[in-house]
């Protein structure tokens, strides 16, 4: 069972979280400008790397915040967790694993 | 009456002779003492045959004294509290214990299945794969016969009455194993103020010290252990877990421990400790290996260390006249223990030409003959060892022995060296390295935060074992970033000078290796040297292939006894070094753990606890059967005086259509969405034009996945300029909320919206039927309810019957209807008030079934029933719901070629041609009445409509909308296809007048 | 290849089993092959066998990075069935099931295919609707299927809990009598031996490290044992499909997840069929040795670790006890994990790719074992003819752009 450091709540057991798949999948600004193949790429194609994976987790049984995790898919080691900023949670906001509040004017 | 204990020594051992315990084995009354294991008590009672091997059904006796035991697999107890399969060596004796052998028919001593033994040659490795193929269809008959002999113990009868629980714990240092190294590591950690957990699989801490004559700090070793335990027990933040096996080492330094609570458990039989440790010290000791020679499976062939344990710890003498066979020094201690306990040691047979070290001298001084450079090549006797055949050791595994001499004996104590219990280290991903001088795999580089110590790290001798435990403890503390208290390693009585172990992986026999099949490697699975050679000959050369082809290591002991010998024999056969053959992967569990303890409390009513509404107790009192919907139990229908479901539903439907019905709709998901950007957010989530909604208005909303398929639906209301009240399906509530939050937080963080689940806070009561308005007016409502001032699809806060509510004029039945949303604390009160006031209108409570019929008559969908993840709103005929003005999630997907096909399955109504058959939901539809017609759709919903007087159905049919009026066929199992006509999916009040009154 | 027969067995036994020969040659790689199959699991070996047997392509190599059958072939719960919901899927699995039925004879190797029946339990009214729909569809597709009620279930499986008061009461089930289990290792060995006899080179300890692509054509592979050229390359590497795709500059709509399973200690026969439940997420059978074989759910996160999280095992235990309360005192002997590659629609990809001469067989998720012979059969056809067989045509990569997905999620939330 993974030990995941929620950027807001600290280290918690995996069972408190839900997984949200690969981070950095941007929803196209104008989906209708895309070809079917390009749209399929956004919808279904993921990098699925053997190694470092940037992914989204939600502290579902805690603060309900989504955040980013960099994890090795072979060793399962978590390199860092980070607050999200910018579209699609792809971009870390520079506060690596810190306890600073997330960005976005929402909170 | 005291049953005889012929093999009990007059004194000694850690048993309490003042507390005799009666038990039985295969119906025979026996006696042991408190502190015995079942194995030691059986040995004391002179029972030698306890099991039968799996394939050849050979008689088997006790080999070991712990987790490595492959033979003495028991059935303990009876009925619902029976325990299948524990080895007798791991069953603490208690008064009244009943044990049964698990193999052999009619009995373990005389087993008709032993005929297999004679067929041994036929039943070599991989035998099954080569036969039973003729005739082609007969495998099921062969299998039937094979299965009859499967398994050891029996599954208990009935549900488990015992309780199990889970305990979560965090610590700085977890020490697995409470022998000398583990105690030492725990001591230094505890004295340094660390949070420590020490677990040991035995009921007493001390490990090997409990059966040792050694001295530590000038006191008996067991006293030192006892003092250490007292100190640890008195140290704050130190948790001692005896009878607790660390069975799993998982990622992120998470370990699982199964604690067997015993009578102290206060009703808890076993407890699962889920431990997150900063550092782990692995000190589980080592496992002795047997030696491989002919008939090495006969009862009476035992591990030398087990012989010592039975004598020293349990005061049991396992034999009267023993031969000790070894390739290392440790077995000499067993010989000495035997001699001191009064047994005759006929010979120590040592394969090493130079014999042993200091211990050997000790044995010789007791007058024990030592045969250096010799081996035991065969054993005589069937149900008990009667003698050992001794031959010269030429240093070669293969070839044959020419001449042997026989020594009569009833016990052969063997030691083939020691293998550290590296299981947890390996489970944690750590590497192993073959040590060519110690002849064992040692833990090498660790992958997680763990360090190995003591015999488990190849430090066999007591002094170095204690020192290694201290080192490991200090290392763990420093890795955990903790200060270390100054602790010295205690003095162990000078360890005897030892001579090195020498390789002895297989003893040649009178015939060559392939002609003497009874040299066992894995006792439980009857894997022999010949099997491994056969596997290699047939090309199964990778150790994993050999294992799987011969079943080596697949027994309940998980190869603790035989795996290393098997790998060595394989290496020898292939002419490779052992290190190149490698070991197989260790996986949890180290020793077997019950399903119950892994499940913990979450069984029975606590297995995924049921959610119920605030009005549930009323429904139960009314005798409503429940329907499971998601996590909820909802009233299905409300039968009156012996009504069946059809009668009740017909009555409920007519009541709603003609007068007044009331339904508990509280389980619908409810989400409050508010904030400056709530509108913009919901525009992206929902398919319709949300901006057109005025404050106080409701709309039916639908959400699509990005793949364009219907995900969830429900009524939403605009409660303020920047506030919305959303409802979802009962099953979808949690998922929808999490999904919305994901979009909000990860994709559109610039939107300021706050989402709050209100599902539990508010209850919803639907009041439906032509008299619903009258009822509310009768109760007293501060808001006018007439058609003009409270229009269809309006929403208003109100005070109803003196209670604050939010009233929605929405309808899922097509009738004039109101939904009352009320604080859950007052919901039951409101329900009762409605029931009372509604009497004059014959108010009728209705359940989910009636709700389904009413909505089907109106052609309203149920997401999840009429849709299945492959249905778009266009397929449902709800294109009107899709905004042309804006983008929304899933919109682009609707433009993919497959979604634009006009022969997609479309949602239509269906009327059975005979006017009376209610087509079963799930019925497949075909285009014509022919036998092999391809399917063109299926029935999603189907009911008898009491109000229309005939059955109605809804279906997804390929190209269905343009086929209106066509006849297709329902393919009913075992019947002629039934014609059915495609009609529009609205059966009742198609203009929708009734809800607008 | 030495033919296995009763007489041969007896003769060999009298000869102390010394005359047996290797089941397959330990071949070294040649410079070039007519076809190269990457992945020596059941799917890859079956592909090679059918290429050689049905398409006359015998200059074929199977490249395996470890030992054959060491991936998901040796890590699954051995269930075989074909009662899928959608016609496309059920026909493909049914082809496989038909091949299973004659496989021991075809291969002259007993794969112990035991048609003891598979029950898929329903616990809610919606489950029952889905069961009815699936069973009806199966029947119309010529696949055996029936709906059974609680009483019949209880009769067939006396230790199951059919109490209406259970948290997940058993309201009914679908039963496919022709479904069952097979001996997983034997499938790899049997195909290897039979393929080898037809001239296929099975090359173990040979890891593919690159795929040579020039001008949109596959020309060969680089391996740890040297370069091998071939203009027909079939990839059947389950969880590692994405890694191989990357070597050819391709992406696949698959994600790899850990999937765990465990066995109990052997107990006397108590469960003579296969029981699956999507709602409680567990599936269970009993091996011929007596072990209860239990499949757990998929770990939610991506992973190549061949191990998962313990809470998933706890949940599977809870599910088993909910269905079989008496199993609470049975003990788990061993747990393990595999890597499953999952497509968004829970259906496989058996397809040509944008690279000419390069073919992928992947995305089987949790359903790969049962498909072994059928997948090999259609994949061999696809490689040999450079176009899919009609059975695997719907399982192309194009469906992800066109939207013609075959969504098995609805019917087989637990698609094992």
mmCIF file with all atom_site columns, N, CA and C in Angstrom, chain B residues 728-777:
data_model
loop_
_atom_site.group_PDB
_atom_site.id
_atom_site.type_symbol
_atom_site.label_atom_id
_atom_site.label_alt_id
_atom_site.label_comp_id
_atom_site.label_asym_id
_atom_site.label_entity_id
_atom_site.label_seq_id
_atom_site.pdbx_PDB_ins_code
_atom_site.Cartn_x
_atom_site.Cartn_y
_atom_site.Cartn_z
_atom_site.occupancy
_atom_site.B_iso_or_equiv
_atom_site.pdbx_formal_charge
_atom_site.auth_seq_id
_atom_site.auth_comp_id
_atom_site.auth_asym_id
_atom_site.auth_atom_id
_atom_site.pdbx_PDB_model_num
ATOM 1   N N  . UNK B 1 728 ? -28.408 13.964 -9.080  1.00 0.00 ? 728 UNK B N  1
ATOM 2   C CA . UNK B 1 728 ? -27.816 12.893 -9.897  1.00 0.00 ? 728 UNK B CA 1
ATOM 3   C C  . UNK B 1 728 ? -28.578 11.605 -9.617  1.00 0.00 ? 728 UNK B C  1
ATOM 4   N N  . UNK B 1 729 ? -28.218 10.553 -10.352 1.00 0.00 ? 729 UNK B N  1
ATOM 5   C CA . UNK B 1 729 ? -28.821 9.255  -10.070 1.00 0.00 ? 729 UNK B CA 1
ATOM 6   C C  . UNK B 1 729 ? -28.326 8.770  -8.701  1.00 0.00 ? 729 UNK B C  1
ATOM 7   N N  . UNK B 1 730 ? -29.049 7.800  -8.145  1.00 0.00 ? 730 UNK B N  1
ATOM 8   C CA . UNK B 1 730 ? -28.692 7.275  -6.826  1.00 0.00 ? 730 UNK B CA 1
ATOM 9   C C  . UNK B 1 730 ? -27.295 6.654  -6.842  1.00 0.00 ? 730 UNK B C  1
ATOM 10  N N  . UNK B 1 731 ? -27.035 5.849  -7.855  1.00 0.00 ? 731 UNK B N  1
ATOM 11  C CA . UNK B 1 731 ? -25.751 5.151  -7.902  1.00 0.00 ? 731 UNK B CA 1
ATOM 12  C C  . UNK B 1 731 ? -24.603 6.045  -8.331  1.00 0.00 ? 731 UNK B C  1
ATOM 13  N N  . UNK B 1 732 ? -24.925 7.150  -9.031  1.00 0.00 ? 732 UNK B N  1
ATOM 14  C CA . UNK B 1 732 ? -23.852 7.934  -9.633  1.00 0.00 ? 732 UNK B CA 1
ATOM 15  C C  . UNK B 1 732 ? -23.345 9.087  -8.778  1.00 0.00 ? 732 UNK B C  1
ATOM 16  N N  . UNK B 1 733 ? -23.988 9.352  -7.634  1.00 0.00 ? 733 UNK B N  1
ATOM 17  C CA . UNK B 1 733 ? -23.743 10.591 -6.897  1.00 0.00 ? 733 UNK B CA 1
ATOM 18  C C  . UNK B 1 733 ? -22.266 10.842 -6.596  1.00 0.00 ? 733 UNK B C  1
ATOM 19  N N  . UNK B 1 734 ? -21.624 9.857  -5.978  1.00 0.00 ? 734 UNK B N  1
ATOM 20  C CA . UNK B 1 734 ? -20.239 10.079 -5.548  1.00 0.00 ? 734 UNK B CA 1
ATOM 21  C C  . UNK B 1 734 ? -19.322 10.249 -6.748  1.00 0.00 ? 734 UNK B C  1
ATOM 22  N N  . UNK B 1 735 ? -19.534 9.419  -7.755  1.00 0.00 ? 735 UNK B N  1
ATOM 23  C CA . UNK B 1 735 ? -18.662 9.471  -8.923  1.00 0.00 ? 735 UNK B CA 1
ATOM 24  C C  . UNK B 1 735 ? -18.820 10.794 -9.653  1.00 0.00 ? 735 UNK B C  1
ATOM 25  N N  . UNK B 1 736 ? -20.052 11.289 -9.745  1.00 0.00 ? 736 UNK B N  1
ATOM 26  C CA . UNK B 1 736 ? -20.287 12.554 -10.448 1.00 0.00 ? 736 UNK B CA 1
ATOM 27  C C  . UNK B 1 736 ? -19.599 13.703 -9.724  1.00 0.00 ? 736 UNK B C  1
ATOM 28  N N  . UNK B 1 737 ? -19.711 13.702 -8.410  1.00 0.00 ? 737 UNK B N  1
ATOM 29  C CA . UNK B 1 737 ? -19.085 14.781 -7.646  1.00 0.00 ? 737 UNK B CA 1
ATOM 30  C C  . UNK B 1 737 ? -17.567 14.756 -7.840  1.00 0.00 ? 737 UNK B C  1
ATOM 31  N N  . UNK B 1 738 ? -16.981 13.563 -7.746  1.00 0.00 ? 738 UNK B N  1
ATOM 32  C CA . UNK B 1 738 ? -15.528 13.479 -7.879  1.00 0.00 ? 738 UNK B CA 1
ATOM 33  C C  . UNK B 1 738 ? -15.090 13.887 -9.280  1.00 0.00 ? 738 UNK B C  1
ATOM 34  N N  . UNK B 1 739 ? -15.911 13.505 -10.248 1.00 0.00 ? 739 UNK B N  1
ATOM 35  C CA . UNK B 1 739 ? -15.604 13.835 -11.648 1.00 0.00 ? 739 UNK B CA 1
ATOM 36  C C  . UNK B 1 739 ? -15.685 15.341 -11.882 1.00 0.00 ? 739 UNK B C  1
ATOM 37  N N  . UNK B 1 740 ? -16.710 15.965 -11.314 1.00 0.00 ? 740 UNK B N  1
ATOM 38  C CA . UNK B 1 740 ? -16.835 17.435 -11.447 1.00 0.00 ? 740 UNK B CA 1
ATOM 39  C C  . UNK B 1 740 ? -15.658 18.132 -10.790 1.00 0.00 ? 740 UNK B C  1
ATOM 40  N N  . UNK B 1 741 ? -15.309 17.646 -9.593  1.00 0.00 ? 741 UNK B N  1
ATOM 41  C CA . UNK B 1 741 ? -14.171 18.253 -8.880  1.00 0.00 ? 741 UNK B CA 1
ATOM 42  C C  . UNK B 1 741 ? -12.899 18.109 -9.709  1.00 0.00 ? 741 UNK B C  1
ATOM 43  N N  . UNK B 1 742 ? -12.766 16.977 -10.377 1.00 0.00 ? 742 UNK B N  1
ATOM 44  C CA . UNK B 1 742 ? -11.552 16.764 -11.167 1.00 0.00 ? 742 UNK B CA 1
ATOM 45  C C  . UNK B 1 742 ? -11.451 17.792 -12.290 1.00 0.00 ? 742 UNK B C  1
ATOM 46  N N  . UNK B 1 743 ? -12.562 17.995 -13.005 1.00 0.00 ? 743 UNK B N  1
ATOM 47  C CA . UNK B 1 743 ? -12.536 19.008 -14.062 1.00 0.00 ? 743 UNK B CA 1
ATOM 48  C C  . UNK B 1 743 ? -12.215 20.379 -13.496 1.00 0.00 ? 743 UNK B C  1
ATOM 49  N N  . UNK B 1 744 ? -12.858 20.650 -12.390 1.00 0.00 ? 744 UNK B N  1
ATOM 50  C CA . UNK B 1 744 ? -12.725 21.970 -11.785 1.00 0.00 ? 744 UNK B CA 1
ATOM 51  C C  . UNK B 1 744 ? -11.292 22.217 -11.315 1.00 0.00 ? 744 UNK B C  1
ATOM 52  N N  . UNK B 1 745 ? -10.731 21.240 -10.656 1.00 0.00 ? 745 UNK B N  1
ATOM 53  C CA . UNK B 1 745 ? -9.428  21.457 -10.035 1.00 0.00 ? 745 UNK B CA 1
ATOM 54  C C  . UNK B 1 745 ? -8.266  21.270 -10.998 1.00 0.00 ? 745 UNK B C  1
ATOM 55  N N  . UNK B 1 746 ? -8.427  20.329 -11.930 1.00 0.00 ? 746 UNK B N  1
ATOM 56  C CA . UNK B 1 746 ? -7.261  20.027 -12.756 1.00 0.00 ? 746 UNK B CA 1
ATOM 57  C C  . UNK B 1 746 ? -7.308  20.706 -14.110 1.00 0.00 ? 746 UNK B C  1
ATOM 58  N N  . UNK B 1 747 ? -8.500  20.948 -14.639 1.00 0.00 ? 747 UNK B N  1
ATOM 59  C CA . UNK B 1 747 ? -8.577  21.481 -15.994 1.00 0.00 ? 747 UNK B CA 1
ATOM 60  C C  . UNK B 1 747 ? -8.939  22.958 -15.995 1.00 0.00 ? 747 UNK B C  1
ATOM 61  N N  . UNK B 1 748 ? -9.825  23.323 -15.088 1.00 0.00 ? 748 UNK B N  1
ATOM 62  C CA . UNK B 1 748 ? -10.311 24.704 -15.096 1.00 0.00 ? 748 UNK B CA 1
ATOM 63  C C  . UNK B 1 748 ? -10.137 25.347 -13.713 1.00 0.00 ? 748 UNK B C  1
ATOM 64  N N  . UNK B 1 749 ? -8.928  25.391 -13.207 1.00 0.00 ? 749 UNK B N  1
ATOM 65  C CA . UNK B 1 749 ? -8.758  25.961 -11.852 1.00 0.00 ? 749 UNK B CA 1
ATOM 66  C C  . UNK B 1 749 ? -9.084  27.447 -11.824 1.00 0.00 ? 749 UNK B C  1
ATOM 67  N N  . UNK B 1 750 ? -9.152  28.069 -13.012 1.00 0.00 ? 750 UNK B N  1
ATOM 68  C CA . UNK B 1 750 ? -9.469  29.504 -13.027 1.00 0.00 ? 750 UNK B CA 1
ATOM 69  C C  . UNK B 1 750 ? -10.940 29.763 -12.704 1.00 0.00 ? 750 UNK B C  1
ATOM 70  N N  . UNK B 1 751 ? -11.757 28.721 -12.740 1.00 0.00 ? 751 UNK B N  1
ATOM 71  C CA . UNK B 1 751 ? -13.173 28.912 -12.407 1.00 0.00 ? 751 UNK B CA 1
ATOM 72  C C  . UNK B 1 751 ? -13.350 28.844 -10.895 1.00 0.00 ? 751 UNK B C  1
ATOM 73  N N  . UNK B 1 752 ? -14.086 29.810 -10.360 1.00 0.00 ? 752 UNK B N  1
ATOM 74  C CA . UNK B 1 752 ? -14.338 29.801 -8.926  1.00 0.00 ? 752 UNK B CA 1
ATOM 75  C C  . UNK B 1 752 ? -15.735 29.227 -8.678  1.00 0.00 ? 752 UNK B C  1
ATOM 76  N N  . UNK B 1 753 ? -15.736 27.961 -8.296  1.00 0.00 ? 753 UNK B N  1
ATOM 77  C CA . UNK B 1 753 ? -16.996 27.244 -8.059  1.00 0.00 ? 753 UNK B CA 1
ATOM 78  C C  . UNK B 1 753 ? -16.792 26.374 -6.825  1.00 0.00 ? 753 UNK B C  1
ATOM 79  N N  . UNK B 1 754 ? -17.833 26.277 -6.015  1.00 0.00 ? 754 UNK B N  1
ATOM 80  C CA . UNK B 1 754 ? -17.752 25.434 -4.819  1.00 0.00 ? 754 UNK B CA 1
ATOM 81  C C  . UNK B 1 754 ? -18.814 24.356 -4.896  1.00 0.00 ? 754 UNK B C  1
ATOM 82  N N  . UNK B 1 755 ? -18.373 23.111 -4.789  1.00 0.00 ? 755 UNK B N  1
ATOM 83  C CA . UNK B 1 755 ? -19.295 21.978 -4.891  1.00 0.00 ? 755 UNK B CA 1
ATOM 84  C C  . UNK B 1 755 ? -19.431 21.325 -3.520  1.00 0.00 ? 755 UNK B C  1
ATOM 85  N N  . UNK B 1 756 ? -20.653 21.098 -3.109  1.00 0.00 ? 756 UNK B N  1
ATOM 86  C CA . UNK B 1 756 ? -20.881 20.476 -1.804  1.00 0.00 ? 756 UNK B CA 1
ATOM 87  C C  . UNK B 1 756 ? -21.922 19.383 -1.953  1.00 0.00 ? 756 UNK B C  1
ATOM 88  N N  . UNK B 1 757 ? -21.607 18.222 -1.430  1.00 0.00 ? 757 UNK B N  1
ATOM 89  C CA . UNK B 1 757 ? -22.582 17.135 -1.480  1.00 0.00 ? 757 UNK B CA 1
ATOM 90  C C  . UNK B 1 757 ? -23.647 17.361 -0.424  1.00 0.00 ? 757 UNK B C  1
ATOM 91  N N  . UNK B 1 758 ? -24.914 17.306 -0.845  1.00 0.00 ? 758 UNK B N  1
ATOM 92  C CA . UNK B 1 758 ? -26.017 17.479 0.105   1.00 0.00 ? 758 UNK B CA 1
ATOM 93  C C  . UNK B 1 758 ? -26.862 16.211 0.216   1.00 0.00 ? 758 UNK B C  1
ATOM 94  N N  . UNK B 1 759 ? -26.359 15.130 -0.355  1.00 0.00 ? 759 UNK B N  1
ATOM 95  C CA . UNK B 1 759 ? -27.173 13.916 -0.451  1.00 0.00 ? 759 UNK B CA 1
ATOM 96  C C  . UNK B 1 759 ? -27.727 13.489 0.902   1.00 0.00 ? 759 UNK B C  1
ATOM 97  N N  . UNK B 1 760 ? -26.870 13.494 1.915   1.00 0.00 ? 760 UNK B N  1
ATOM 98  C CA . UNK B 1 760 ? -27.340 13.054 3.230   1.00 0.00 ? 760 UNK B CA 1
ATOM 99  C C  . UNK B 1 760 ? -28.072 14.148 3.991   1.00 0.00 ? 760 UNK B C  1
ATOM 100 N N  . UNK B 1 761 ? -27.780 15.404 3.654   1.00 0.00 ? 761 UNK B N  1
ATOM 101 C CA . UNK B 1 761 ? -28.355 16.500 4.432   1.00 0.00 ? 761 UNK B CA 1
ATOM 102 C C  . UNK B 1 761 ? -29.827 16.724 4.114   1.00 0.00 ? 761 UNK B C  1
ATOM 103 N N  . UNK B 1 762 ? -30.160 16.511 2.846   1.00 0.00 ? 762 UNK B N  1
ATOM 104 C CA . UNK B 1 762 ? -31.542 16.729 2.447   1.00 0.00 ? 762 UNK B CA 1
ATOM 105 C C  . UNK B 1 762 ? -32.220 15.431 2.064   1.00 0.00 ? 762 UNK B C  1
ATOM 106 N N  . UNK B 1 763 ? -33.452 15.317 2.445   1.00 0.00 ? 763 UNK B N  1
ATOM 107 C CA . UNK B 1 763 ? -34.270 14.210 1.990   1.00 0.00 ? 763 UNK B CA 1
ATOM 108 C C  . UNK B 1 763 ? -35.264 14.741 0.984   1.00 0.00 ? 763 UNK B C  1
ATOM 109 N N  . UNK B 1 764 ? -35.690 13.856 0.097   1.00 0.00 ? 764 UNK B N  1
ATOM 110 C CA . UNK B 1 764 ? -36.606 14.272 -0.966  1.00 0.00 ? 764 UNK B CA 1
ATOM 111 C C  . UNK B 1 764 ? -37.833 13.372 -0.944  1.00 0.00 ? 764 UNK B C  1
ATOM 112 N N  . UNK B 1 765 ? -38.976 14.003 -0.893  1.00 0.00 ? 765 UNK B N  1
ATOM 113 C CA . UNK B 1 765 ? -40.228 13.260 -0.933  1.00 0.00 ? 765 UNK B CA 1
ATOM 114 C C  . UNK B 1 765 ? -41.010 13.729 -2.153  1.00 0.00 ? 765 UNK B C  1
ATOM 115 N N  . UNK B 1 766 ? -41.301 12.774 -3.030  1.00 0.00 ? 766 UNK B N  1
ATOM 116 C CA . UNK B 1 766 ? -42.070 13.120 -4.227  1.00 0.00 ? 766 UNK B CA 1
ATOM 117 C C  . UNK B 1 766 ? -43.547 12.879 -3.932  1.00 0.00 ? 766 UNK B C  1
ATOM 118 N N  . UNK B 1 767 ? -44.355 13.914 -4.158  1.00 0.00 ? 767 UNK B N  1
ATOM 119 C CA . UNK B 1 767 ? -45.801 13.794 -4.000  1.00 0.00 ? 767 UNK B CA 1
ATOM 120 C C  . UNK B 1 767 ? -46.399 13.917 -5.400  1.00 0.00 ? 767 UNK B C  1
ATOM 121 N N  . UNK B 1 768 ? -47.006 12.860 -5.878  1.00 0.00 ? 768 UNK B N  1
ATOM 122 C CA . UNK B 1 768 ? -47.409 12.824 -7.285  1.00 0.00 ? 768 UNK B CA 1
ATOM 123 C C  . UNK B 1 768 ? -48.853 12.379 -7.433  1.00 0.00 ? 768 UNK B C  1
ATOM 124 N N  . UNK B 1 769 ? -49.527 13.004 -8.375  1.00 0.00 ? 769 UNK B N  1
ATOM 125 C CA . UNK B 1 769 ? -50.911 12.624 -8.651  1.00 0.00 ? 769 UNK B CA 1
ATOM 126 C C  . UNK B 1 769 ? -51.790 13.859 -8.724  1.00 0.00 ? 769 UNK B C  1
ATOM 127 N N  . UNK B 1 770 ? -52.968 13.725 -9.333  1.00 0.00 ? 770 UNK B N  1
ATOM 128 C CA . UNK B 1 770 ? -53.855 14.886 -9.521  1.00 0.00 ? 770 UNK B CA 1
ATOM 129 C C  . UNK B 1 770 ? -54.174 15.587 -8.214  1.00 0.00 ? 770 UNK B C  1
ATOM 130 N N  . UNK B 1 771 ? -54.113 14.913 -7.103  1.00 0.00 ? 771 UNK B N  1
ATOM 131 C CA . UNK B 1 771 ? -54.475 15.554 -5.825  1.00 0.00 ? 771 UNK B CA 1
ATOM 132 C C  . UNK B 1 771 ? -53.276 16.073 -5.042  1.00 0.00 ? 771 UNK B C  1
ATOM 133 N N  . UNK B 1 772 ? -52.111 16.069 -5.677  1.00 0.00 ? 772 UNK B N  1
ATOM 134 C CA . UNK B 1 772 ? -50.919 16.454 -4.909  1.00 0.00 ? 772 UNK B CA 1
ATOM 135 C C  . UNK B 1 772 ? -50.985 17.914 -4.470  1.00 0.00 ? 772 UNK B C  1
ATOM 136 N N  . UNK B 1 773 ? -51.473 18.769 -5.358  1.00 0.00 ? 773 UNK B N  1
ATOM 137 C CA . UNK B 1 773 ? -51.549 20.181 -4.966  1.00 0.00 ? 773 UNK B CA 1
ATOM 138 C C  . UNK B 1 773 ? -52.511 20.366 -3.795  1.00 0.00 ? 773 UNK B C  1
ATOM 139 N N  . UNK B 1 774 ? -53.610 19.661 -3.870  1.00 0.00 ? 774 UNK B N  1
ATOM 140 C CA . UNK B 1 774 ? -54.592 19.780 -2.788  1.00 0.00 ? 774 UNK B CA 1
ATOM 141 C C  . UNK B 1 774 ? -54.006 19.368 -1.456  1.00 0.00 ? 774 UNK B C  1
ATOM 142 N N  . UNK B 1 775 ? -53.203 18.329 -1.504  1.00 0.00 ? 775 UNK B N  1
ATOM 143 C CA . UNK B 1 775 ? -52.606 17.859 -0.257  1.00 0.00 ? 775 UNK B CA 1
ATOM 144 C C  . UNK B 1 775 ? -51.717 18.938 0.350   1.00 0.00 ? 775 UNK B C  1
ATOM 145 N N  . UNK B 1 776 ? -50.864 19.525 -0.483  1.00 0.00 ? 776 UNK B N  1
ATOM 146 C CA . UNK B 1 776 ? -49.946 20.528 0.049   1.00 0.00 ? 776 UNK B CA 1
ATOM 147 C C  . UNK B 1 776 ? -50.711 21.748 0.545   1.00 0.00 ? 776 UNK B C  1
ATOM 148 N N  . UNK B 1 777 ? -51.732 22.110 -0.186  1.00 0.00 ? 777 UNK B N  1
ATOM 149 C CA . UNK B 1 777 ? -52.531 23.256 0.253   1.00 0.00 ? 777 UNK B CA 1
ATOM 150 C C  . UNK B 1 777 ? -53.197 22.956 1.587   1.00 0.00 ? 777 UNK B C  1
#
